[in-house]
C-alpha positions as CSV (number, residue, x, y, z in Angstrom):
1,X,-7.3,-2.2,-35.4
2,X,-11.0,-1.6,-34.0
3,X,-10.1,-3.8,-31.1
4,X,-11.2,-3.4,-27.7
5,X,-10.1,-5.4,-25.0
6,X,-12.1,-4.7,-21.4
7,X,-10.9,-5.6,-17.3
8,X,-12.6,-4.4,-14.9
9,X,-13.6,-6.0,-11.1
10,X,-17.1,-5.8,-11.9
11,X,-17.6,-9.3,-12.2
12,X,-20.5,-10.9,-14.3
13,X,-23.5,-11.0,-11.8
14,X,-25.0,-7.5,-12.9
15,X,-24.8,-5.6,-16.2
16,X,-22.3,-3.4,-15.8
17,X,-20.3,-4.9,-18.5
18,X,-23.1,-5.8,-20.9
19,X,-23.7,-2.1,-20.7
20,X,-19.9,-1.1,-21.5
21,X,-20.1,-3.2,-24.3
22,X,-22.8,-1.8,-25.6
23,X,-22.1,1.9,-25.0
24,X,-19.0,1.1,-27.5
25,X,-21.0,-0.9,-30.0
26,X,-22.9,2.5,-30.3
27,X,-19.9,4.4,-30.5
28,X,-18.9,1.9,-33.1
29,X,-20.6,-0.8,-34.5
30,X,-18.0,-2.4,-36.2
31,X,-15.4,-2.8,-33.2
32,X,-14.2,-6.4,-32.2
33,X,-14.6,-6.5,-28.3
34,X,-12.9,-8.8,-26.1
35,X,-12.8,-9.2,-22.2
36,X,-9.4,-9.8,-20.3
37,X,-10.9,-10.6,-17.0
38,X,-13.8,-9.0,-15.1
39,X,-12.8,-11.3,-11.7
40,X,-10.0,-9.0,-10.7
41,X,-10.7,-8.8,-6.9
42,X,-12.4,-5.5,-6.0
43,X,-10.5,-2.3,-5.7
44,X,-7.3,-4.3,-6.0
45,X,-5.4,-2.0,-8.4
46,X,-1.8,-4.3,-7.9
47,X,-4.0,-7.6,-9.5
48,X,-4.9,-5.2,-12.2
49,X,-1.7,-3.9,-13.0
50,X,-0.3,-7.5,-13.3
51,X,-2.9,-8.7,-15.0
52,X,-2.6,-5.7,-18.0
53,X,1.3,-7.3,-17.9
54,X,0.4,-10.6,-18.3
55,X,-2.1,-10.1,-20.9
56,X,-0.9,-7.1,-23.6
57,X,1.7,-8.7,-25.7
58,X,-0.3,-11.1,-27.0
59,X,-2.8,-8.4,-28.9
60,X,-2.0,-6.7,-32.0
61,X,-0.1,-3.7,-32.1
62,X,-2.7,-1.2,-32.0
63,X,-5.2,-3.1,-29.5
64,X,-7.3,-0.6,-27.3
65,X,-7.8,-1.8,-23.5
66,X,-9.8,-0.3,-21.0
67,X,-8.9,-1.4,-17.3
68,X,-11.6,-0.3,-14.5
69,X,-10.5,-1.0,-11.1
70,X,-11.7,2.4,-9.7
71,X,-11.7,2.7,-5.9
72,X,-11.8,6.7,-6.5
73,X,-13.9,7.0,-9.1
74,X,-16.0,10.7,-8.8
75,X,-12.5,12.0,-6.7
76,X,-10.2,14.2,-8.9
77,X,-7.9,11.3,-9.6
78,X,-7.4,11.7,-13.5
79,X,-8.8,9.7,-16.5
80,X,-6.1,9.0,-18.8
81,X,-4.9,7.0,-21.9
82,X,-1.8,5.9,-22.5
83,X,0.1,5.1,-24.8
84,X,3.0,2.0,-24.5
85,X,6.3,1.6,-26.0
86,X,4.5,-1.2,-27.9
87,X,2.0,0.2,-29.6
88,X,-0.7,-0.4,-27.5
89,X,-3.6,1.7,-25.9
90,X,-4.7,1.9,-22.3
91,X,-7.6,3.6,-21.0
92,X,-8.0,3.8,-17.6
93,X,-8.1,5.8,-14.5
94,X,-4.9,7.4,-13.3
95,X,-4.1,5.0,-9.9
96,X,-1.3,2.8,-11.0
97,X,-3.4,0.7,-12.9
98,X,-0.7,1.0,-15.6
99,X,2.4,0.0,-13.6
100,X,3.2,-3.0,-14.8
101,X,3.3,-2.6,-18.2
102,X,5.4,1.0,-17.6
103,X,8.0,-1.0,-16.1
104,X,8.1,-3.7,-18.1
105,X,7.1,-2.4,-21.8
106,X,7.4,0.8,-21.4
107,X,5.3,3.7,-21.5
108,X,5.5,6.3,-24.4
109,X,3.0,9.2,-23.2
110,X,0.1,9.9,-21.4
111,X,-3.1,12.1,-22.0
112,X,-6.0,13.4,-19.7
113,X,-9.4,12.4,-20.9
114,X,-11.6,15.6,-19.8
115,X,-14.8,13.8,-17.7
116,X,-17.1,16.5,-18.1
117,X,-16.6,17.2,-22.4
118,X,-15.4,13.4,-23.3
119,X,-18.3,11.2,-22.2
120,X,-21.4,9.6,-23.2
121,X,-24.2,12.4,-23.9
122,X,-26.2,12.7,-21.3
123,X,-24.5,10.7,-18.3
124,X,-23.3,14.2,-16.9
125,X,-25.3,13.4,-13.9
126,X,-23.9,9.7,-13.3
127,X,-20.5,10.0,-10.6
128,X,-20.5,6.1,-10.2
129,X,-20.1,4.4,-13.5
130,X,-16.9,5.8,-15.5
131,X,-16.3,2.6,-16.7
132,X,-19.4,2.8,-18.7
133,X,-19.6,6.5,-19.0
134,X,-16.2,7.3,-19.7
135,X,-13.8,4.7,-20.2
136,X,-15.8,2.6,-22.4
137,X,-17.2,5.6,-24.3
138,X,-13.9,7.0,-25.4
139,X,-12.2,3.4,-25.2
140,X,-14.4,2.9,-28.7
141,X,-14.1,6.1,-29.7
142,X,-9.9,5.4,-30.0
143,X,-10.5,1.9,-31.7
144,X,-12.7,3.5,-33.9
145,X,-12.4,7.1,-35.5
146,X,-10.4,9.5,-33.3
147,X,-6.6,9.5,-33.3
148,X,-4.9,9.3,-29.9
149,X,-3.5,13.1,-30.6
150,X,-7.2,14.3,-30.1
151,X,-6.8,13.8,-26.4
152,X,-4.7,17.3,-26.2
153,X,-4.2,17.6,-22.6
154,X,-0.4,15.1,-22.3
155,X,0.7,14.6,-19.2
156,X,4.0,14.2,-18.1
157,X,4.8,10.1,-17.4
158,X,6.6,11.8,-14.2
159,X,3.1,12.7,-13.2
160,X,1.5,9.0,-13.0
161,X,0.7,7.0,-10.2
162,X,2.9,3.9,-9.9
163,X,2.1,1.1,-7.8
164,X,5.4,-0.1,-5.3
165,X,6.8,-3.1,-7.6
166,X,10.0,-4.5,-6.2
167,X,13.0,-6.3,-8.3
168,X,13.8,-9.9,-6.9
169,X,17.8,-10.1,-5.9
170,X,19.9,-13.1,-4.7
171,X,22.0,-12.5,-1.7
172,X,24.4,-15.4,-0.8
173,X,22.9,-17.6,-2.9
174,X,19.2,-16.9,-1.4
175,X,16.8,-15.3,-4.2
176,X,14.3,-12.7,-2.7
177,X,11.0,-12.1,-4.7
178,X,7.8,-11.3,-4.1
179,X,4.4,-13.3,-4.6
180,X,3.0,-11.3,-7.7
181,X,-0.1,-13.1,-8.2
182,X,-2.1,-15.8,-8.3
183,X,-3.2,-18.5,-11.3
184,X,-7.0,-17.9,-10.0
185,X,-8.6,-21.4,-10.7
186,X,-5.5,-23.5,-9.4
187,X,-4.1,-21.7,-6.2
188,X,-1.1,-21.0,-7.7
189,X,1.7,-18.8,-6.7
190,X,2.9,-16.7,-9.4
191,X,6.2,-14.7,-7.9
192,X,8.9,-12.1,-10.1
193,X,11.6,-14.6,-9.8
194,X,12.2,-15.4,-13.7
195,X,14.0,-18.9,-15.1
196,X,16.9,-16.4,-15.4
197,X,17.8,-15.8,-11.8
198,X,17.5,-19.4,-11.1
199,X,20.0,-19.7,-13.1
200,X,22.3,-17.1,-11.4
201,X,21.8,-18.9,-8.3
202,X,22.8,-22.4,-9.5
203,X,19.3,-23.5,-9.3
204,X,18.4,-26.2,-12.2
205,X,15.1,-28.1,-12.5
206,X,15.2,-31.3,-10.5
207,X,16.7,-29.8,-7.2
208,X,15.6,-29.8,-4.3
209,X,14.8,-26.2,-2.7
210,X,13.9,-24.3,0.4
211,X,11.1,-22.4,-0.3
212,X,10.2,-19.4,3.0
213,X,7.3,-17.0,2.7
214,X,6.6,-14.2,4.4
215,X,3.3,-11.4,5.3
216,X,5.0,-7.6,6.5
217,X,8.2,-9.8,7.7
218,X,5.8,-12.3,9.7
219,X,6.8,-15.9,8.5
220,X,3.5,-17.5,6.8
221,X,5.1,-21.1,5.3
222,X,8.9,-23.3,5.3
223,X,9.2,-26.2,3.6
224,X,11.1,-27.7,1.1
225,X,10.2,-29.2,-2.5
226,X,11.2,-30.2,-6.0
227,X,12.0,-27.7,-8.6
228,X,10.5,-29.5,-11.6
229,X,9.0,-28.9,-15.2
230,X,5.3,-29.7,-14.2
231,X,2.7,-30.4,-11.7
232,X,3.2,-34.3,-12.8
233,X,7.1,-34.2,-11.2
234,X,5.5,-34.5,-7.7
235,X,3.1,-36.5,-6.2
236,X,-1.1,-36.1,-5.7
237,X,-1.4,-33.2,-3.3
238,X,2.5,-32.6,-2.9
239,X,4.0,-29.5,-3.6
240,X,6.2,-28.4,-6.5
241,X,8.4,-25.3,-8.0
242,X,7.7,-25.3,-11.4
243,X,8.1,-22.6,-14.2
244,X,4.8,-20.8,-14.9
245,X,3.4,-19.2,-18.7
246,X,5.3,-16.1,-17.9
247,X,9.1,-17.9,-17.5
248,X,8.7,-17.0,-13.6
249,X,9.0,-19.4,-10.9
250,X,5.4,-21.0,-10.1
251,X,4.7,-22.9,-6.4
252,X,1.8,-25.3,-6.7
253,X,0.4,-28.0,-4.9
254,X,-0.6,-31.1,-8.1
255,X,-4.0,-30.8,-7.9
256,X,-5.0,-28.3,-5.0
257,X,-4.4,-24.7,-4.1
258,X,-1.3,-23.3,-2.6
259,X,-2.8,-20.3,-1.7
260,X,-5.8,-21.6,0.2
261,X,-4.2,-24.8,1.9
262,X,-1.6,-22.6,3.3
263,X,-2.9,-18.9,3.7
264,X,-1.1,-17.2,1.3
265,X,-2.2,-13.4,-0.6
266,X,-0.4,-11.3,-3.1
267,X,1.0,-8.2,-3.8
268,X,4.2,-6.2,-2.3
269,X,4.4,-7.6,1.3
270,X,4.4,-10.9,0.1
271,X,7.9,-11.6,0.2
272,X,9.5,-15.1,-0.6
273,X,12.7,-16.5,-1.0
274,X,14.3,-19.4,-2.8
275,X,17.5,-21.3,-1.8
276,X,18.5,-24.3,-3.3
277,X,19.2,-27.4,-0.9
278,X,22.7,-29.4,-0.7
């Protein structure tokens, strides 16, 4: 496909992606890059993960990513590239960067990049930068002329680091998820709980639910609001269950952030659950 599609939590203020762009451009002058997101909070490997999920499906069959969120970069945590269940290419260090997607697509197999033979000539002396170095470097190389197979070293899927990802379940009527992620602009809670478990629970958009959040089993927010289709249902500044782009349940406040108004983070120990009021 010649696409490339880069993450990374570089962010913009510097030229660290300007230069992985153009180390693949030199690789490959005819690629199509594309950036998914260079604002994934640093060293936050969960956002990453998620983010890869969110993201993937929409490219062609065939589209090349490269995800760098690299807290060990220079340790002897591997290099790999994967390949998923649908079709797709991920290059990216090997620290659970590609969780997500494993449990959720699918992953088909997995090959070590070699660090010291598979780089760009003449960075032998750079420990820092594998996002330029390394992943962007034979990133382009897989959009462009080399077949994944060239990367002969496979490792076993067994082998990968995974991220903890936990399974949302109803007990009693109560749903149990966790808060995934956020919708970065808006404050918005983005949790694992999907249209189809509301429905399990007898939960229907216009009711009225309990919604209980939780830090490491510390309680963090009660309330209760409407389940409705969009931020419009509620009020300026009132909150709302809505469902989000991914058919997951969404809590928002209409027109202000969730997340900052009322303290709220992401990730495993972010536990919330979801009953529906009588």
């Amino acid at each position: 496909m010649n696409t490339l599609v880069f993450q990374s939590d570089f962010g913009l203020g510097d030229g660290a992606v300007s230069a992985m762009h153009g180390v693949s451009f030199m690789v490959n002058p005819d690629l199509t890059i594309d950036d998914l997101t260079h604002e994934i909070m640093p060293y936050n490997i969960f956002e990453a993960s998620y983010r890869l999920l969110q993201t993937i499906k929409y490219w062609p069959e065939g589209t090349v990513f490269v995800s760098v969120v690299d807290p060990g970069v220079g340790s002897s945590r591997h290099s790999i590239v994967v390949k998923t269940k649908s079709g797709h290419y991920i290059v990216t260090p090997d620290n659970g960067t590609i969780s997500h997607v494993a449990k959720y697509i699918g992953l088909e197999s997995a090959r070590i990049i070699d660090e010291i033979k598979d780089r760009l000539p003449f960075s032998e002396n750079s420990h820092t930068f594998h996002g330029r170095d390394v992943y962007a470097y034979n990133g382009a190389k897989l959009a462009g002329d080399i077949s994944y197979y060239d990367f002969l070293d496979e490792l076993s899927l067994d082998e990968l680091c995974y991220e903890t990802i936990k399974d949302a379940k109803i007990t009693d009527g109560v749903i149990e998820g966790t808060v995934d992620i956020l919708d970065i602009r808006f404050g918005s809670l983005w949790t694992n709980i999907s249209l189809d478990m509301l429905n399990e629970a007898g939960i229907k958009q216009g009711d009225m639910i309990k919604v209980i959040i939780y830090y490491k089993g510390i309680k963090k927010y009660e309330n209760q609001m409407t389940f409705g289709h969009s931020f419009a249902d509620v009020g300026l500044g009132e909150t709302v269950a809505y469902i989000n782009s991914l058919i997951n349940l969404g809590i928002a406040i209409n027109q202000a952030s969730f997340s900052a108004t009322y303290q709220i983070g992401t990730g495993a120990d972010w536990s919330i659950f979801i009953k529906k009021e009588q």
